[in-house]
DNA sequence: CAATTTTACGGGCTTCGTAATAATG
DNA sequence: CATTATTACGAAGCCCGTAAAATTG
C-alpha cells in the first residue's frame, strides 16, 4: 500500500492499460506490471482483469479509497509546509458561476491585492476546486451550487484538518428561458412541471444532475466552463437551465423565471484551509469576502 | 511521506523520545533518527525540538494528519480484503452505554448468532469504535451519545467509503441523582441550573465535556468503561451524571430527573461499512437491529 | 502475428543495523 | 558523565530498466 503503488494503480485504472499508464508516469511497462503485482500480492486478490484491462470489484473498491488517500496525503503535505512558509502568492479557485455572479463586489479588492501579490485565478468544476483547496494548490476557493435556502452546500469530505467553508452569498435560483419563450411571462414555475422541456446539461457549470428533481432530460450538453456561453445557448433556444438570477438578468435576451418548488437558491461558499497567520494574503481577502457589506 | 515514516513519526510524537519509539517499533534509535530526518528533509522543516523532544508547530500539524492518514490506509485495506472474503466471524463494537441500555432486545439475536459464528464483543470509547469499524477490526458498531431529539450523532469522519450510521434507538436523557437527593422529587431540571452541583466525568462512558452546556465542573473522574460502576458512583453520592433513563431506572437507589433544557435525548446509532454480501453475518444482524420492533 | 503483459535478471539506490561521535542537562 | 540524538559506513534488500518469454485477441 505504498503511495507510489497506489499512484500507478490509479493510472492503470484510468487509462485501462499498463503501457499507457507507464507512459503517463514515465515508467516502463515492466515497472507498472511489478507495481500492480505487488499490490495484488499484498492484498491477496486480483485488482484487474487482463485483456481487456478492467477493474475487478475489489479493484473498484481500492480505486475509490486510493483517490481519496492520495489527495489527503498531498493535503497533509500542503498543510504542513504552509504552516512553515505561508505562500507569498494568492491563488484563487472559482467555479464558473461563483465567478460570474456574486463576487463582483470583491473584484476590486482582488485587483488591489493583485497589485501587491502574485495573484492567479483558476476556474474549474466544484469537486476539483475542493480538492485543490485541500492540497494547497489553491489558497481560496469560491464554489457555488443550488440548495435549499440557507442550507449549506454538501461538499465532499469536510474531514478534520481539511478545508472549512462559509457561505458568502445567496441569490434566487431561476429557470433561464429566452425572453420570447411562453414561460417568460410566468411568475414562477415548478421544476417538476418542466420535465417535458429540454434542458442543457453543463456538468462543469451548473450540473443539473445535482438538482433535487429527477427525470429532467438534457437535449444539449455543454462541456466548457464559460457561463456566458451557457447563457448564450439558453438565449439561442437550445434548452433551459437553472441559473442564479443576477447572471440571467445581465444577459440580454434572457428572462429568469423564479423556481417555485422545490425551494431553491443559488449559494456561494468560501472554502479555505485554517488560517496559519493573521497577515496572510488569503486571510485578509477571506475577511473582506465574508464581512457583511 | 512514506507510511512507514509517518508511523515512526507518530511513535516519536507519542512517546516523546526517539529511543522509546525505536523500542516500540522494534527499530534501532538510528533508524528512527533517520526516519525523522527523512521526513524533515522532505517537508523542509523541523518536526521536533530535541532535548526535550517535542513537536514543533509544523510537527503538530503533521501529527493530526498522520493519525488520520494511517487509519484510512488501514481502512482501505480492510474494505478491499473484506470485499474479497467477507469475514466468517462477527465482531461487535459497543460503547458502554450502547451496551447497557438499548440493545437488550437484540441480545437474544446476538446470542443466537453466536451459536453459529465466532462472535466477539468489544467495549470501547466512541472514537475508538468508529475507528475500529472503519478499519474492519469491528464488523458492527453501536455507539451512543446525547443529542437533540432526532438529530444524528456527530461522529468523526463520515468520509466517502467510510462507515455509514443509522439511528437504532433513542431514550430520554435524565440527570441521575441518588433517590434520597432533594432533586429527586423535581419533575424536570435544566442543566444550566446545575452548574453548582458536582458532576462525575466519565470520558469513556458519558463524556460530559460533550454535553451542550458549559461550565459544569467535575468532582470525580471515572476512567473505566463500566456503566454499572458509574451508576454506583452516582448512587453513592459522589456526583451527578447525565444518563439514559432505562439505565437509571434499572439501578436501585437511583432516580432520573428529566432534562428540561436543552432538549436532550440519549441516542444509539448502528455503524458499519457498506455491505458486501447480503448473506453476510453483519448484514443479517444489522437488519434485525434496524428493523422496527 | 501483433500487441501487450509477465518474468528473469542485474545494476544502482535505499534502508536499516552496528558502531563511533556529538550534544546536553 | 550518563543519557540520548546524530553521523559514518557497510551489508542486505528493494526497485526499476533491459530484454526475453508468454499470452491472447
JSON list of N, CA, C and O (backbone and C1' of nucleotides) in Angstrom, two decimals, chain B residues 17-19 29-30 33-34 50-51 53, chain D residues 2-10 15:
[
{"chain": "B", "resi": 17, "resn": "UNK", "atom": "N", "xyz": [10.19, 10.50, 22.68]},
{"chain": "B", "resi": 17, "resn": "UNK", "atom": "CA", "xyz": [11.60, 10.08, 22.72]},
{"chain": "B", "resi": 17, "resn": "UNK", "atom": "C", "xyz": [11.91, 9.20, 21.51]},
{"chain": "B", "resi": 17, "resn": "UNK", "atom": "O", "xyz": [11.14, 8.30, 21.16]},
{"chain": "B", "resi": 18, "resn": "UNK", "atom": "N", "xyz": [13.07, 9.44, 20.92]},
{"chain": "B", "resi": 18, "resn": "UNK", "atom": "CA", "xyz": [13.47, 8.63, 19.77]},
{"chain": "B", "resi": 18, "resn": "UNK", "atom": "C", "xyz": [13.71, 7.18, 20.19]},
{"chain": "B", "resi": 18, "resn": "UNK", "atom": "O", "xyz": [13.29, 6.24, 19.51]},
{"chain": "B", "resi": 19, "resn": "UNK", "atom": "N", "xyz": [14.38, 7.03, 21.32]},
{"chain": "B", "resi": 19, "resn": "UNK", "atom": "CA", "xyz": [14.75, 5.67, 21.71]},
{"chain": "B", "resi": 19, "resn": "UNK", "atom": "C", "xyz": [13.52, 4.86, 22.13]},
{"chain": "B", "resi": 19, "resn": "UNK", "atom": "O", "xyz": [13.41, 3.68, 21.79]},
{"chain": "B", "resi": 29, "resn": "UNK", "atom": "N", "xyz": [17.52, 3.09, 17.51]},
{"chain": "B", "resi": 29, "resn": "UNK", "atom": "CA", "xyz": [17.41, 4.55, 17.57]},
{"chain": "B", "resi": 29, "resn": "UNK", "atom": "C", "xyz": [17.85, 5.17, 16.26]},
{"chain": "B", "resi": 29, "resn": "UNK", "atom": "O", "xyz": [17.26, 6.13, 15.76]},
{"chain": "B", "resi": 30, "resn": "UNK", "atom": "N", "xyz": [18.89, 4.57, 15.72]},
{"chain": "B", "resi": 30, "resn": "UNK", "atom": "CA", "xyz": [19.44, 5.12, 14.49]},
{"chain": "B", "resi": 30, "resn": "UNK", "atom": "C", "xyz": [18.39, 5.17, 13.39]},
{"chain": "B", "resi": 30, "resn": "UNK", "atom": "O", "xyz": [18.23, 6.18, 12.71]},
{"chain": "B", "resi": 33, "resn": "UNK", "atom": "N", "xyz": [15.94, 7.87, 14.04]},
{"chain": "B", "resi": 33, "resn": "UNK", "atom": "CA", "xyz": [16.55, 9.17, 13.74]},
{"chain": "B", "resi": 33, "resn": "UNK", "atom": "C", "xyz": [16.55, 9.42, 12.23]},
{"chain": "B", "resi": 33, "resn": "UNK", "atom": "O", "xyz": [16.21, 10.51, 11.77]},
{"chain": "B", "resi": 34, "resn": "UNK", "atom": "N", "xyz": [16.88, 8.39, 11.48]},
{"chain": "B", "resi": 34, "resn": "UNK", "atom": "CA", "xyz": [16.92, 8.55, 10.03]},
{"chain": "B", "resi": 34, "resn": "UNK", "atom": "C", "xyz": [15.52, 8.78, 9.45]},
{"chain": "B", "resi": 34, "resn": "UNK", "atom": "O", "xyz": [15.34, 9.58, 8.53]},
{"chain": "B", "resi": 50, "resn": "UNK", "atom": "N", "xyz": [14.62, 19.04, 19.92]},
{"chain": "B", "resi": 50, "resn": "UNK", "atom": "CA", "xyz": [15.33, 17.95, 20.60]},
{"chain": "B", "resi": 50, "resn": "UNK", "atom": "C", "xyz": [15.74, 18.44, 21.99]},
{"chain": "B", "resi": 50, "resn": "UNK", "atom": "O", "xyz": [16.09, 19.59, 22.17]},
{"chain": "B", "resi": 51, "resn": "UNK", "atom": "N", "xyz": [15.70, 17.51, 22.88]},
{"chain": "B", "resi": 51, "resn": "UNK", "atom": "CA", "xyz": [16.08, 17.81, 24.26]},
{"chain": "B", "resi": 51, "resn": "UNK", "atom": "C", "xyz": [15.37, 19.04, 24.79]},
{"chain": "B", "resi": 51, "resn": "UNK", "atom": "O", "xyz": [15.98, 20.08, 24.85]},
{"chain": "B", "resi": 53, "resn": "UNK", "atom": "N", "xyz": [12.48, 16.34, 23.43]},
{"chain": "B", "resi": 53, "resn": "UNK", "atom": "CA", "xyz": [11.81, 16.05, 22.17]},
{"chain": "B", "resi": 53, "resn": "UNK", "atom": "C", "xyz": [10.35, 16.46, 22.28]},
{"chain": "B", "resi": 53, "resn": "UNK", "atom": "O", "xyz": [9.62, 15.96, 23.13]},
{"chain": "D", "resi": 2, "resn": "DA", "atom": "P", "xyz": [28.81, 7.70, 34.06]},
{"chain": "D", "resi": 2, "resn": "DA", "atom": "O5'", "xyz": [27.23, 7.45, 34.08]},
{"chain": "D", "resi": 2, "resn": "DA", "atom": "C5'", "xyz": [26.40, 8.43, 34.69]},
{"chain": "D", "resi": 2, "resn": "DA", "atom": "C4'", "xyz": [25.19, 8.70, 33.83]},
{"chain": "D", "resi": 2, "resn": "DA", "atom": "C3'", "xyz": [24.76, 7.53, 32.94]},
{"chain": "D", "resi": 2, "resn": "DA", "atom": "O3'", "xyz": [23.34, 7.48, 32.96]},
{"chain": "D", "resi": 2, "resn": "DA", "atom": "C1'", "xyz": [25.18, 9.44, 31.59]},
{"chain": "D", "resi": 3, "resn": "DT", "atom": "P", "xyz": [22.58, 6.25, 32.30]},
{"chain": "D", "resi": 3, "resn": "DT", "atom": "O5'", "xyz": [21.54, 7.01, 31.37]},
{"chain": "D", "resi": 3, "resn": "DT", "atom": "C5'", "xyz": [21.09, 8.30, 31.74]},
{"chain": "D", "resi": 3, "resn": "DT", "atom": "C4'", "xyz": [20.68, 9.08, 30.52]},
{"chain": "D", "resi": 3, "resn": "DT", "atom": "C3'", "xyz": [20.03, 8.25, 29.41]},
{"chain": "D", "resi": 3, "resn": "DT", "atom": "O3'", "xyz": [18.78, 8.83, 29.11]},
{"chain": "D", "resi": 3, "resn": "DT", "atom": "C1'", "xyz": [21.67, 9.68, 28.52]},
{"chain": "D", "resi": 4, "resn": "DT", "atom": "P", "xyz": [17.73, 8.11, 28.13]},
{"chain": "D", "resi": 4, "resn": "DT", "atom": "O5'", "xyz": [17.95, 8.94, 26.78]},
{"chain": "D", "resi": 4, "resn": "DT", "atom": "C5'", "xyz": [17.89, 10.34, 26.81]},
{"chain": "D", "resi": 4, "resn": "DT", "atom": "C4'", "xyz": [18.34, 10.89, 25.48]},
{"chain": "D", "resi": 4, "resn": "DT", "atom": "C3'", "xyz": [17.82, 10.10, 24.27]},
{"chain": "D", "resi": 4, "resn": "DT", "atom": "O3'", "xyz": [17.19, 11.00, 23.38]},
{"chain": "D", "resi": 4, "resn": "DT", "atom": "C1'", "xyz": [20.13, 10.50, 24.07]},
{"chain": "D", "resi": 5, "resn": "DA", "atom": "P", "xyz": [16.48, 10.52, 22.08]},
{"chain": "D", "resi": 5, "resn": "DA", "atom": "O5'", "xyz": [17.34, 11.24, 20.95]},
{"chain": "D", "resi": 5, "resn": "DA", "atom": "C5'", "xyz": [17.35, 12.65, 20.89]},
{"chain": "D", "resi": 5, "resn": "DA", "atom": "C4'", "xyz": [18.48, 13.11, 20.00]},
{"chain": "D", "resi": 5, "resn": "DA", "atom": "C3'", "xyz": [18.33, 12.75, 18.52]},
{"chain": "D", "resi": 5, "resn": "DA", "atom": "O3'", "xyz": [18.55, 13.91, 17.74]},
{"chain": "D", "resi": 5, "resn": "DA", "atom": "C1'", "xyz": [20.43, 12.01, 19.33]},
{"chain": "D", "resi": 6, "resn": "DT", "atom": "P", "xyz": [18.48, 13.78, 16.17]},
{"chain": "D", "resi": 6, "resn": "DT", "atom": "O5'", "xyz": [19.98, 13.54, 15.73]},
{"chain": "D", "resi": 6, "resn": "DT", "atom": "C5'", "xyz": [20.92, 14.58, 15.92]},
{"chain": "D", "resi": 6, "resn": "DT", "atom": "C4'", "xyz": [22.27, 14.15, 15.38]},
{"chain": "D", "resi": 6, "resn": "DT", "atom": "C3'", "xyz": [22.31, 13.86, 13.88]},
{"chain": "D", "resi": 6, "resn": "DT", "atom": "O3'", "xyz": [23.32, 14.69, 13.31]},
{"chain": "D", "resi": 6, "resn": "DT", "atom": "C1'", "xyz": [23.37, 12.13, 15.09]},
{"chain": "D", "resi": 7, "resn": "DT", "atom": "P", "xyz": [23.44, 14.80, 11.73]},
{"chain": "D", "resi": 7, "resn": "DT", "atom": "O5'", "xyz": [24.68, 13.84, 11.42]},
{"chain": "D", "resi": 7, "resn": "DT", "atom": "C5'", "xyz": [25.90, 14.03, 12.11]},
{"chain": "D", "resi": 7, "resn": "DT", "atom": "C4'", "xyz": [26.85, 12.89, 11.80]},
{"chain": "D", "resi": 7, "resn": "DT", "atom": "C3'", "xyz": [26.95, 12.50, 10.31]},
{"chain": "D", "resi": 7, "resn": "DT", "atom": "O3'", "xyz": [28.33, 12.56, 9.95]},
{"chain": "D", "resi": 7, "resn": "DT", "atom": "C1'", "xyz": [26.65, 10.59, 11.67]},
{"chain": "D", "resi": 8, "resn": "DA", "atom": "P", "xyz": [28.79, 12.33, 8.45]},
{"chain": "D", "resi": 8, "resn": "DA", "atom": "O5'", "xyz": [29.44, 10.87, 8.53]},
{"chain": "D", "resi": 8, "resn": "DA", "atom": "C5'", "xyz": [30.18, 10.49, 9.69]},
{"chain": "D", "resi": 8, "resn": "DA", "atom": "C4'", "xyz": [30.83, 9.11, 9.47]},
{"chain": "D", "resi": 8, "resn": "DA", "atom": "C3'", "xyz": [30.98, 8.69, 8.01]},
{"chain": "D", "resi": 8, "resn": "DA", "atom": "O3'", "xyz": [32.17, 7.92, 7.90]},
{"chain": "D", "resi": 8, "resn": "DA", "atom": "C1'", "xyz": [29.55, 7.17, 9.11]},
{"chain": "D", "resi": 9, "resn": "DC", "atom": "P", "xyz": [32.72, 7.51, 6.46]},
{"chain": "D", "resi": 9, "resn": "DC", "atom": "O5'", "xyz": [32.27, 5.98, 6.34]},
{"chain": "D", "resi": 9, "resn": "DC", "atom": "C5'", "xyz": [32.63, 5.07, 7.38]},
{"chain": "D", "resi": 9, "resn": "DC", "atom": "C4'", "xyz": [31.83, 3.79, 7.24]},
{"chain": "D", "resi": 9, "resn": "DC", "atom": "C3'", "xyz": [31.71, 3.24, 5.81]},
{"chain": "D", "resi": 9, "resn": "DC", "atom": "O3'", "xyz": [32.12, 1.90, 5.81]},
{"chain": "D", "resi": 9, "resn": "DC", "atom": "C1'", "xyz": [29.64, 3.20, 6.90]},
{"chain": "D", "resi": 10, "resn": "DG", "atom": "P", "xyz": [32.72, 1.24, 4.50]},
{"chain": "D", "resi": 10, "resn": "DG", "atom": "O5'", "xyz": [32.09, -0.22, 4.56]},
{"chain": "D", "resi": 10, "resn": "DG", "atom": "C5'", "xyz": [31.97, -0.89, 5.82]},
{"chain": "D", "resi": 10, "resn": "DG", "atom": "C4'", "xyz": [30.75, -1.79, 5.79]},
{"chain": "D", "resi": 10, "resn": "DG", "atom": "C3'", "xyz": [30.53, -2.52, 4.46]},
{"chain": "D", "resi": 10, "resn": "DG", "atom": "O3'", "xyz": [30.11, -3.85, 4.74]},
{"chain": "D", "resi": 10, "resn": "DG", "atom": "C1'", "xyz": [28.59, -1.33, 5.04]},
{"chain": "D", "resi": 15, "resn": "DC", "atom": "P", "xyz": [10.27, -2.20, -3.15]},
{"chain": "D", "resi": 15, "resn": "DC", "atom": "O5'", "xyz": [10.73, -1.24, -4.34]},
{"chain": "D", "resi": 15, "resn": "DC", "atom": "C5'", "xyz": [11.76, -0.29, -4.12]},
{"chain": "D", "resi": 15, "resn": "DC", "atom": "C4'", "xyz": [12.24, 0.20, -5.46]},
{"chain": "D", "resi": 15, "resn": "DC", "atom": "C3'", "xyz": [11.22, 0.04, -6.58]},
{"chain": "D", "resi": 15, "resn": "DC", "atom": "O3'", "xyz": [11.25, 1.20, -7.39]},
{"chain": "D", "resi": 15, "resn": "DC", "atom": "C1'", "xyz": [13.21, -1.07, -7.17]}
]
